[in-house]
N, CA, C and O atoms as a MOPAC input file, in Angstrom:
PM7 MOZYME 1SCF
protein

 N    138.89100 1    60.83000 1    32.21200 1
 C    138.12600 1    59.74500 1    32.80400 1
 C    137.08600 1    60.32800 1    33.76700 1
 O    137.38300 1    61.21800 1    34.56400 1
 N    135.87000 1    59.80700 1    33.67100 1
 C    134.76800 1    60.25900 1    34.52000 1
 C    134.40700 1    59.14300 1    35.48200 1
 O    134.29900 1    57.98000 1    35.09200 1
 N    134.22300 1    59.50600 1    36.73500 1
 C    133.84100 1    58.53800 1    37.76000 1
 C    132.51500 1    58.95700 1    38.36700 1
 O    132.31700 1    60.12300 1    38.71100 1
 N    131.60200 1    57.99000 1    38.49800 1
 C    130.31000 1    58.24000 1    39.13100 1
 C    130.23800 1    57.43400 1    40.41900 1
 O    130.42800 1    56.21800 1    40.41400 1
 N    129.96400 1    58.11300 1    41.50800 1
 C    129.88600 1    57.45000 1    42.81000 1
 C    128.47600 1    57.56900 1    43.35800 1
 O    128.00000 1    58.66900 1    43.64100 1
 N    127.80600 1    56.42300 1    43.50700 1
 C    126.43700 1    56.41100 1    44.02600 1
 C    126.43700 1    56.11900 1    45.51900 1
 O    127.34700 1    55.47900 1    46.04600 1
 N    125.41000 1    56.59600 1    46.17800 1
 C    125.23100 1    56.31300 1    47.59700 1
 C    123.75100 1    56.38300 1    47.93400 1
 O    122.95400 1    56.92200 1    47.16600 1
 N    123.39100 1    55.83500 1    49.08500 1
 C    122.03300 1    55.98300 1    49.56900 1
 C    121.17000 1    54.74000 1    49.51200 1
 O    120.04100 1    54.75400 1    50.00400 1
 N    121.66900 1    53.66800 1    48.92600 1
 C    120.87900 1    52.45200 1    48.87200 1
 C    120.77100 1    51.79500 1    50.24000 1
 O    121.43500 1    52.20500 1    51.19200 1
 N    119.92600 1    50.76900 1    50.32700 1
 C    119.77900 1    50.05200 1    51.58000 1
 C    118.48900 1    49.27900 1    51.63800 1
 O    117.80000 1    49.09800 1    50.63400 1
 N    118.17500 1    48.82600 1    52.83900 1
 C    116.95800 1    48.06200 1    53.08400 1
 C    115.90000 1    48.97600 1    53.68100 1
 O    116.16800 1    49.70800 1    54.63300 1
 N    114.70700 1    48.93200 1    53.12600 1
 C    113.62300 1    49.77000 1    53.62100 1
 C    112.33000 1    48.97700 1    53.55700 1
 O    112.16700 1    48.10800 1    52.70000 1
 N    111.42000 1    49.27400 1    54.45700 1
 C    110.11600 1    48.59600 1    54.45700 1
 C    109.21100 1    49.19100 1    53.39100 1
 O    109.38600 1    50.34700 1    53.00500 1
 N    108.25100 1    48.42000 1    52.91300 1
 C    107.28000 1    48.95800 1    51.96000 1
 C    106.63000 1    50.22300 1    52.52000 1
 O    106.26200 1    50.28500 1    53.69300 1
 N    106.49800 1    51.22100 1    51.65900 1
 C    105.95300 1    52.50100 1    52.07700 1
 C    107.00200 1    53.48300 1    52.55900 1
 O    106.70400 1    54.65600 1    52.78200 1
 N    108.21300 1    53.01600 1    52.71900 1
 C    109.28400 1    53.87300 1    53.19800 1
 C    109.91800 1    54.70400 1    52.10500 1
 O    109.49000 1    54.68000 1    50.95100 1
 N    110.95900 1    55.44800 1    52.49500 1
 C    111.63800 1    56.35100 1    51.57000 1
 C    113.14500 1    56.14500 1    51.61400 1
 O    113.71000 1    55.73700 1    52.62900 1
 N    113.77200 1    56.43700 1    50.49700 1
 C    115.23100 1    56.47000 1    50.39200 1
 C    115.60300 1    57.58400 1    49.43400 1
 O    114.82800 1    57.96800 1    48.55900 1
 N    116.79500 1    58.08600 1    49.62000 1
 C    117.30500 1    59.10300 1    48.69300 1
 C    118.64800 1    58.62900 1    48.17200 1
 O    119.58400 1    58.41500 1    48.94300 1
 N    118.74000 1    58.46600 1    46.86300 1
 C    119.98900 1    58.08900 1    46.21000 1
 C    120.69400 1    59.34000 1    45.70100 1
 O    120.06300 1    60.28900 1    45.23600 1
 N    122.00700 1    59.31300 1    45.80200 1
 C    122.80200 1    60.42100 1    45.28100 1
 C    123.91900 1    59.87900 1    44.40900 1
 O    124.40400 1    58.76700 1    44.61600 1
 N    124.31900 1    60.67000 1    43.43900 1
 C    125.40100 1    60.28900 1    42.53300 1
 C    126.24900 1    61.52400 1    42.27300 1
 O    125.74900 1    62.55900 1    41.83300 1
 N    127.53100 1    61.39900 1    42.55000 1
 C    128.45600 1    62.50000 1    42.31200 1
 C    129.36500 1    62.13500 1    41.14800 1
 O    129.98400 1    61.07100 1    41.13300 1
 N    129.43400 1    63.03100 1    40.17900 1
 C    130.31200 1    62.82900 1    39.02700 1
 C    131.59900 1    63.60700 1    39.23400 1
 O    131.57800 1    64.77600 1    39.62000 1
 N    132.71900 1    62.94700 1    38.97300 1
 C    134.01400 1    63.60600 1    39.11400 1
 C    134.90100 1    63.20400 1    37.94400 1
 O    134.60000 1    62.27600 1    37.19300 1
 N    136.00700 1    63.93600 1    37.81700 1
 C    136.93500 1    63.65500 1    36.73300 1
 C    136.86000 1    64.72000 1    35.65800 1
 O    136.39400 1    65.83400 1    35.89600 1
 N    137.32000 1    64.36600 1    34.48900 1
 C    137.35100 1    65.29700 1    33.35500 1
 C    136.02300 1    65.22000 1    32.61500 1
 O    135.82500 1    64.37600 1    31.74100 1
 N    135.12600 1    66.11400 1    32.98200 1
 C    133.78400 1    66.11900 1    32.40000 1
 C    133.72200 1    67.21700 1    31.35300 1
 O    133.71000 1    68.40100 1    31.69000 1
 N    133.68400 1    66.83100 1    30.09200 1
 C    133.69600 1    67.80900 1    29.00700 1
 C    132.31100 1    68.39300 1    28.75700 1
 O    132.17000 1    69.56500 1    28.40800 1
 N    131.30600 1    67.57100 1    28.94000 1
 C    129.93700 1    68.02600 1    28.69800 1
 C    128.98200 1    67.06500 1    29.38200 1
 O    129.25500 1    65.87200 1    29.51200 1
 N    127.84700 1    67.61600 1    29.81800 1
 C    126.77800 1    66.77800 1    30.39500 1
 C    125.49100 1    67.12000 1    29.66000 1
 O    124.97100 1    68.22800 1    29.78900 1
 N    124.98900 1    66.18300 1    28.90400 1
 C    123.71900 1    66.39900 1    28.21800 1
 C    122.54200 1    65.92100 1    29.06300 1
 O    121.44300 1    66.47300 1    29.01600 1
 N    122.81300 1    64.89200 1    29.82300 1
 C    121.72500 1    64.28600 1    30.57900 1
 C    122.31300 1    63.42300 1    31.69100 1
 O    123.36800 1    62.81300 1    31.52200 1
 N    121.62300 1    63.37800 1    32.82700 1
 C    121.97000 1    62.43900 1    33.88600 1
 C    120.70800 1    61.69700 1    34.27200 1
 O    119.60200 1    62.23000 1    34.18000 1
 N    120.88500 1    60.47400 1    34.70000 1
 C    119.69700 1    59.69900 1    35.01500 1
 C    119.97500 1    58.52600 1    35.92600 1
 O    121.11400 1    58.23300 1    36.28900 1
 N    118.90100 1    57.87400 1    36.27600 1
 C    118.94400 1    56.67500 1    37.10900 1
 C    118.27400 1    55.52500 1    36.36700 1
 O    117.18800 1    55.66900 1    35.80600 1
 N    118.93500 1    54.40800 1    36.37800 1
 C    118.41300 1    53.17200 1    35.81200 1
 C    118.40000 1    52.13700 1    36.93200 1
 O    119.04200 1    52.32100 1    37.96600 1
 N    117.67500 1    51.06700 1    36.72200 1
 C    117.68500 1    49.99000 1    37.71900 1
 C    117.62100 1    48.63400 1    37.01800 1
 O    117.13000 1    48.49500 1    35.89800 1
 N    118.13700 1    47.65400 1    37.73300 1
 C    118.11100 1    46.29500 1    37.21600 1
 C    117.71300 1    45.35200 1    38.34100 1
 O    118.45300 1    45.16600 1    39.30700 1
 N    116.54700 1    44.76800 1    38.20200 1
 C    116.06100 1    43.78800 1    39.17400 1
 C    116.61200 1    42.40900 1    38.81400 1
 O    116.99100 1    42.17100 1    37.66700 1
 N    116.65700 1    41.51000 1    39.78200 1
 C    117.17800 1    40.16000 1    39.50100 1
 C    116.43000 1    39.50300 1    38.34900 1
 O    115.20000 1    39.45000 1    38.34100 1
 N    117.18600 1    39.00500 1    37.38000 1
 C    116.59300 1    38.30900 1    36.25200 1
 C    115.95700 1    39.19800 1    35.20200 1
 O    115.33200 1    38.70500 1    34.26400 1
 N    116.11300 1    40.51200 1    35.35400 1
 C    115.50300 1    41.43600 1    34.39800 1
 C    116.55100 1    42.32600 1    33.76000 1
 O    117.68300 1    42.42100 1    34.23400 1
 N    116.15300 1    42.97500 1    32.67600 1
 C    117.05800 1    43.89600 1    32.00400 1
 C    117.10000 1    45.23000 1    32.73000 1
 O    116.17600 1    45.59800 1    33.45600 1
 N    118.17900 1    45.93000 1    32.51700 1
 C    118.29000 1    47.27300 1    33.07900 1
 C    117.25300 1    48.17500 1    32.41200 1
 O    117.05100 1    48.12100 1    31.19900 1
 N    116.60400 1    48.99900 1    33.22400 1
 C    115.56100 1    49.88000 1    32.69900 1
 C    115.72700 1    51.29600 1    33.23400 1
 O    116.26400 1    51.51400 1    34.32100 1
 N    115.25700 1    52.23900 1    32.44900 1
 C    115.28200 1    53.63600 1    32.85800 1
 C    114.28700 1    53.86300 1    33.98100 1
 O    113.18000 1    53.32600 1    33.96100 1
 N    114.68800 1    54.66200 1    34.96100 1
 C    113.78500 1    55.08100 1    36.03000 1
 C    113.42300 1    56.55000 1    35.85400 1
 O    112.24600 1    56.90800 1    35.82500 1
 N    114.43000 1    57.38700 1    35.73900 1
 C    114.19900 1    58.81600 1    35.58600 1
 C    115.45600 1    59.45900 1    35.00900 1
 O    116.56300 1    58.94400 1    35.16900 1
 N    115.26800 1    60.58700 1    34.33900 1
 C    116.41400 1    61.30500 1    33.78900 1
 C    116.13300 1    62.78800 1    33.81000 1
 O    114.98100 1    63.22200 1    33.83700 1
 N    117.21600 1    63.56700 1    33.79600 1
 C    117.09500 1    65.01800 1    33.79500 1
 C    118.05800 1    65.56300 1    32.75600 1
 O    119.25500 1    65.27500 1    32.77400 1
 N    117.50500 1    66.35700 1    31.85300 1
 C    118.31600 1    66.93200 1    30.78500 1
 C    119.09800 1    68.12300 1    31.31900 1
 O    118.79900 1    68.66100 1    32.38500 1
 N    120.09200 1    68.51400 1    30.56400 1
 C    120.90600 1    69.65400 1    30.96300 1
 C    120.07300 1    70.92600 1    31.09900 1
 O    120.44200 1    71.83100 1    31.84800 1
 N    118.94700 1    71.00100 1    30.37600 1
 C    118.10100 1    72.20400 1    30.47400 1
 C    117.12100 1    72.11500 1    31.65200 1
 O    116.30200 1    73.01100 1    31.85400 1
 N    117.21400 1    71.03400 1    32.42200 1
 C    116.37800 1    70.90200 1    33.60800 1
 C    115.10700 1    70.09700 1    33.42200 1
 O    114.42400 1    69.78500 1    34.39700 1
 N    114.78600 1    69.76500 1    32.20900 1
 C    113.57400 1    68.99500 1    31.95200 1
 C    113.77200 1    67.56500 1    32.46000 1
 O    114.80000 1    66.93600 1    32.21000 1
 N    112.77100 1    67.07400 1    33.17000 1
 C    112.85200 1    65.74200 1    33.75600 1
 C    111.86800 1    64.78200 1    33.10700 1
 O    110.86900 1    65.18600 1    32.51200 1
 N    112.17800 1    63.51300 1    33.24100 1
 C    111.29200 1    62.45700 1    32.76600 1
 C    111.33800 1    61.32600 1    33.78600 1
 O    112.41000 1    60.89900 1    34.21600 1
 N    110.14800 1    60.84800 1    34.16700 1
 C    110.03700 1    59.71200 1    35.07100 1
 C    109.16400 1    58.66000 1    34.39800 1
 O    108.14000 1    58.99100 1    33.80100 1
 N    109.55900 1    57.41200 1    34.49000 1
 C    108.73100 1    56.37500 1    33.89000 1
 C    107.42600 1    56.26400 1    34.67700 1
 O    107.35600 1    56.64400 1    35.84500 1
 N    106.42200 1    55.75100 1    34.03300 1
 C    105.08800 1    55.72700 1    34.63200 1
 C    105.05500 1    55.00100 1    35.98300 1
 O    104.33200 1    55.40800 1    36.89200 1
 N    105.82400 1    53.94400 1    36.10700 1
 C    105.76200 1    53.13300 1    37.32100 1
 C    106.27300 1    53.85600 1    38.56400 1
 O    106.01800 1    53.41200 1    39.68400 1
 N    106.99600 1    54.97200 1    38.37900 1
 C    107.52400 1    55.69500 1    39.53500 1
 C    106.99400 1    57.11400 1    39.62900 1
 O    107.30000 1    57.82600 1    40.58500 1
 N    106.20500 1    57.53400 1    38.65400 1
 C    105.64600 1    58.89300 1    38.70900 1
 C    104.85900 1    59.08200 1    39.98700 1
 O    104.16600 1    58.17200 1    40.44100 1
 N    104.96500 1    60.25300 1    40.55900 1
 C    104.29300 1    60.64000 1    41.80700 1
 C    104.89500 1    59.97600 1    43.02900 1
 O    104.44200 1    60.21200 1    44.14900 1
 N    105.91700 1    59.14300 1    42.82800 1
 C    106.60900 1    58.53000 1    43.97200 1
 C    108.08600 1    58.91000 1    44.00600 1
 O    108.64400 1    59.15400 1    45.07600 1
 N    108.71600 1    58.95900 1    42.83800 1
 C    110.13900 1    59.27700 1    42.74100 1
 C    110.31900 1    60.66000 1    42.12800 1
 O    109.52200 1    61.08900 1    41.29300 1
 N    111.36700 1    61.34900 1    42.54700 1
 C    111.68600 1    62.64500 1    41.96800 1
 C    113.18400 1    62.75000 1    41.73600 1
 O    113.98600 1    62.57200 1    42.65300 1
 N    113.54500 1    63.04300 1    40.50000 1
 C    114.96000 1    63.23800 1    40.17500 1
 C    115.27900 1    64.72400 1    40.24300 1
 O    114.46700 1    65.57000 1    39.86700 1
 N    116.47500 1    65.02000 1    40.72800 1
 C    116.90800 1    66.40500 1    40.79500 1
 C    118.41300 1    66.45800 1    40.56100 1
 O    119.10700 1    65.44400 1    40.62500 1
 N    118.89500 1    67.65900 1    40.29100 1
 C    120.30700 1    67.79400 1    39.96700 1
 C    120.87000 1    69.07000 1    40.54700 1
 O    120.21000 1    70.10900 1    40.54000 1
 N    122.07900 1    68.99400 1    41.04500 1
 C    122.83700 1    70.16600 1    41.47700 1
 C    123.95100 1    70.33800 1    40.45300 1
 O    124.97300 1    69.65300 1    40.50600 1
 N    123.74200 1    71.25300 1    39.53100 1
 C    124.68100 1    71.43400 1    38.43200 1
 C    126.06600 1    71.82300 1    38.92400 1
 O    127.07400 1    71.33100 1    38.41800 1
 N    126.11000 1    72.70700 1    39.90900 1
 C    127.39900 1    73.19100 1    40.40300 1
 C    128.23200 1    72.07000 1    41.01200 1
 O    129.46200 1    72.11000 1    40.97400 1
 N    127.55700 1    71.07300 1    41.57200 1
 C    128.26400 1    69.97600 1    42.23800 1
 C    128.31100 1    68.71200 1    41.38300 1
 O    128.82400 1    67.68300 1    41.82200 1
 N    127.77600 1    68.78600 1    40.16300 1
 C    127.71500 1    67.59500 1    39.28900 1
 C    127.10900 1    66.41400 1    40.01700 1
 O    127.61600 1    65.29300 1    39.96200 1
 N    126.02200 1    66.68900 1    40.69300 1
 C    125.34400 1    65.66500 1    41.48200 1
 C    123.91600 1    65.48300 1    40.99200 1
 O    123.22800 1    66.45400 1    40.67800 1
 N    123.48200 1    64.24800 1    40.92800 1
 C    122.10000 1    63.94500 1    40.61200 1
 C    121.54400 1    63.07300 1    41.73300 1
 O    122.21600 1    62.16300 1    42.21800 1
 N    120.31700 1    63.36200 1    42.13500 1
 C    119.70300 1    62.63200 1    43.23800 1
 C    118.37100 1    62.04600 1    42.80000 1
 O    117.74600 1    62.50700 1    41.84400 1
 N    117.95800 1    61.02400 1    43.52200 1
 C    116.65900 1    60.41100 1    43.27300 1
 C    115.96600 1    60.21300 1    44.61200 1
 O    116.35500 1    59.35400 1    45.40200 1
 N    114.94300 1    61.01100 1    44.85800 1
 C    114.14500 1    60.86200 1    46.07000 1
 C    113.07000 1    59.83200 1    45.78800 1
 O    112.26100 1    60.00000 1    44.87500 1
 N    113.06300 1    58.76500 1    46.57500 1
 C    112.12200 1    57.67000 1    46.35200 1
 C    111.19900 1    57.55200 1    47.56000 1
 O    111.64600 1    57.25700 1    48.66900 1
 N    109.93100 1    57.78100 1    47.33800 1
 C    108.92000 1    57.68100 1    48.39500 1
 C    107.95000 1    56.55600 1    48.07000 1
 O    107.88400 1    56.07400 1    46.93900 1
 N    107.20600 1    56.15400 1    49.07700 1
 C    106.18200 1    55.10800 1    48.90000 1
 C    106.75600 1    53.88700 1    48.18300 1
 O    106.16800 1    53.37300 1    47.23100 1
 N    107.89300 1    53.44500 1    48.64900 1
 C    108.58400 1    52.34800 1    47.98000 1
 C    107.78800 1    51.05600 1    48.05500 1
 O    107.11200 1    50.77800 1    49.04600 1
 N    107.88300 1    50.27600 1    46.99200 1
 C    107.18400 1    49.00700 1    46.87800 1
 C    108.19600 1    47.87600 1    46.70700 1
 O    109.32000 1    48.11400 1    46.26500 1
 N    107.81100 1    46.66000 1    47.05000 1
 C    108.74400 1    45.53600 1    46.85300 1
 C    109.25500 1    45.42500 1    45.42000 1
 O    110.39400 1    45.01300 1    45.19600 1
 N    108.42500 1    45.78800 1    44.45600 1
 C    108.85200 1    45.71000 1    43.05800 1
 C    109.87500 1    46.77800 1    42.67700 1
 O    110.40600 1    46.75900 1    41.56600 1
 N    110.15000 1    47.69900 1    43.58300 1
 C    111.22600 1    48.66900 1    43.34700 1
 C    112.59700 1    48.09600 1    43.70200 1
 O    113.62300 1    48.72800 1    43.45200 1
 N    112.60800 1    46.91700 1    44.27500 1
 C    113.87000 1    46.28400 1    44.63700 1
 C    114.72300 1    46.04300 1    43.39900 1
 O    114.28800 1    45.40600 1    42.43900 1
 N    115.94300 1    46.56300 1    43.43800 1
 C    116.84100 1    46.46400 1    42.28700 1
 C    118.17500 1    47.09900 1    42.63600 1
 O    118.32600 1    47.74300 1    43.67400 1
 N    119.13300 1    46.90500 1    41.75300 1
 C    120.36300 1    47.67900 1    41.81100 1
 C    120.13000 1    48.93300 1    40.96600 1
 O    119.73400 1    48.84600 1    39.80400 1
 N    120.37500 1    50.07600 1    41.55400 1
 C    120.15100 1    51.34900 1    40.88400 1
 C    121.48500 1    51.91100 1    40.40400 1
 O    122.45900 1    51.98500 1    41.15300 1
 N    121.49800 1    52.30500 1    39.13600 1
 C    122.71400 1    52.79700 1    38.50100 1
 C    122.54600 1    54.24900 1    38.08100 1
 O    121.51400 1    54.65000 1    37.54300 1
 N    123.57200 1    55.00900 1    38.33700 1
 C    123.63000 1    56.38500 1    37.86700 1
 C    124.22900 1    56.40700 1    36.46100 1
 O    125.15900 1    55.65900 1    36.16100 1
 N    123.69000 1    57.26400 1    35.61300 1
 C    124.17700 1    57.39300 1    34.24100 1
 C    124.43400 1    58.85300 1    33.90300 1
 O    123.65700 1    59.73400 1    34.27200 1
 N    125.52100 1    59.09500 1    33.20400 1
 C    125.83800 1    60.43700 1    32.71200 1
 C    126.06300 1    60.33300 1    31.21100 1
 O    126.87800 1    59.53400 1    30.75100 1
 N    125.34100 1    61.14000 1    30.45800 1
 C    125.52600 1    61.18100 1    28.99700 1
 C    126.19100 1    62.49600 1    28.64900 1
 O    125.60100 1    63.57000 1    28.76800 1
 N    127.42700 1    62.38200 1    28.21800 1
 C    128.17200 1    63.56600 1    27.82100 1
 C    128.87800 1    63.26200 1    26.52000 1
 O    128.24800 1    62.84100 1    25.55000 1
 N    130.17400 1    63.47100 1    26.49300 1
 C    130.93800 1    63.10100 1    25.31000 1
 C    130.92200 1    61.58700 1    25.11500 1
 O    131.07800 1    61.07700 1    24.00600 1
 N    130.73000 1    60.89900 1    26.21600 1
 C    130.53700 1    59.44700 1    26.20600 1
 C    129.44400 1    59.10500 1    27.21600 1
 O    128.91400 1    59.96700 1    27.91700 1
 N    129.13000 1    57.81500 1    27.26000 1
 C    128.14100 1    57.32100 1    28.21800 1
 C    128.88600 1    56.73500 1    29.41400 1
 O    129.73800 1    55.86200 1    29.25400 1
 N    128.55900 1    57.22400 1    30.62400 1
 C    129.24500 1    56.74100 1    31.80900 1
 C    128.24300 1    56.14000 1    32.78400 1
 O    127.09100 1    56.56700 1    32.86500 1
 N    128.71600 1    55.12800 1    33.52900 1
 C    127.86600 1    54.42800 1    34.49600 1
 C    128.56300 1    54.30000 1    35.83200 1
 O    129.78200 1    54.14600 1    35.90800 1
 N    127.76000 1    54.36500 1    36.89200 1
 C    128.27000 1    54.07700 1    38.21000 1
 C    128.28100 1    52.58000 1    38.45800 1
 O    127.86300 1    51.79700 1    37.60600 1
 N    128.75700 1    52.19000 1    39.62500 1
 C    128.86000 1    50.77900 1    39.98000 1
 C    127.52400 1    50.21600 1    40.45800 1
 O    127.33400 1    49.00000 1    40.48600 1
 N    126.61600 1    51.08600 1    40.82800 1
 C    125.30300 1    50.63500 1    41.28600 1
 C    125.18800 1    50.60600 1    42.79800 1
 O    126.16900 1    50.39600 1    43.51100 1
 N    123.97400 1    50.82100 1    43.27200 1
 C    123.69200 1    50.73800 1    44.70000 1
 C    122.41300 1    49.93000 1    44.87300 1
 O    121.43100 1    50.15700 1    44.16700 1
 N    122.42500 1    48.99400 1    45.80600 1
 C    121.30200 1    48.08300 1    45.97300 1
 C    120.21300 1    48.69800 1    46.82800 1
 O    120.47300 1    49.21800 1    47.91300 1
 N    118.99500 1    48.63200 1    46.32500 1
 C    117.80500 1    49.04500 1    47.07100 1
 C    116.93800 1    47.81200 1    47.26700 1
 O    116.53100 1    47.16400 1    46.30300 1
 N    116.66300 1    47.49900 1    48.51800 1
 C    115.82100 1    46.35100 1    48.84700 1
 C    114.61100 1    46.83000 1    49.61600 1
 O    114.74100 1    47.45400 1    50.67000 1
 N    113.43400 1    46.53700 1    49.09000 1
 C    112.18900 1    46.93600 1    49.74200 1
 C    111.50500 1    45.66500 1    50.22700 1
 O    110.99400 1    44.86900 1    49.43900 1
 N    111.51000 1    45.50100 1    51.53200 1
 C    110.98800 1    44.25900 1    52.10100 1
 C    110.61300 1    44.47400 1    53.55100 1
 O    111.22700 1    45.27100 1    54.25900 1
 N    109.59000 1    43.74500 1    53.98200 1
 C    109.20200 1    43.80300 1    55.38500 1
 C    109.88600 1    42.69300 1    56.17500 1
 O    109.68100 1    42.57900 1    57.38300 1

């Protein structure tokens, strides 16, 4: 069983920054990719950024140059540095691990509001 624990969400003003972290624990047989998804109220869950096991990253256009995904392989941790936050970034952010199966965290709420 794999458990993903997210942290770092909260309330921030527009233009502010937050850093999300996700720690994977349990019996992890393989990690092909880790990533962050988000789901805003009334919308479908969408990809924000992902990092492959070889280190290659992908960020969706709406967060490029503002968000940066990174990973600490030794600690099975993936982070998302979010800068220049906008109200439209408000959502529940979910950590994802793709290995032998697909695993999800419980989510952490990010609210961008003045």
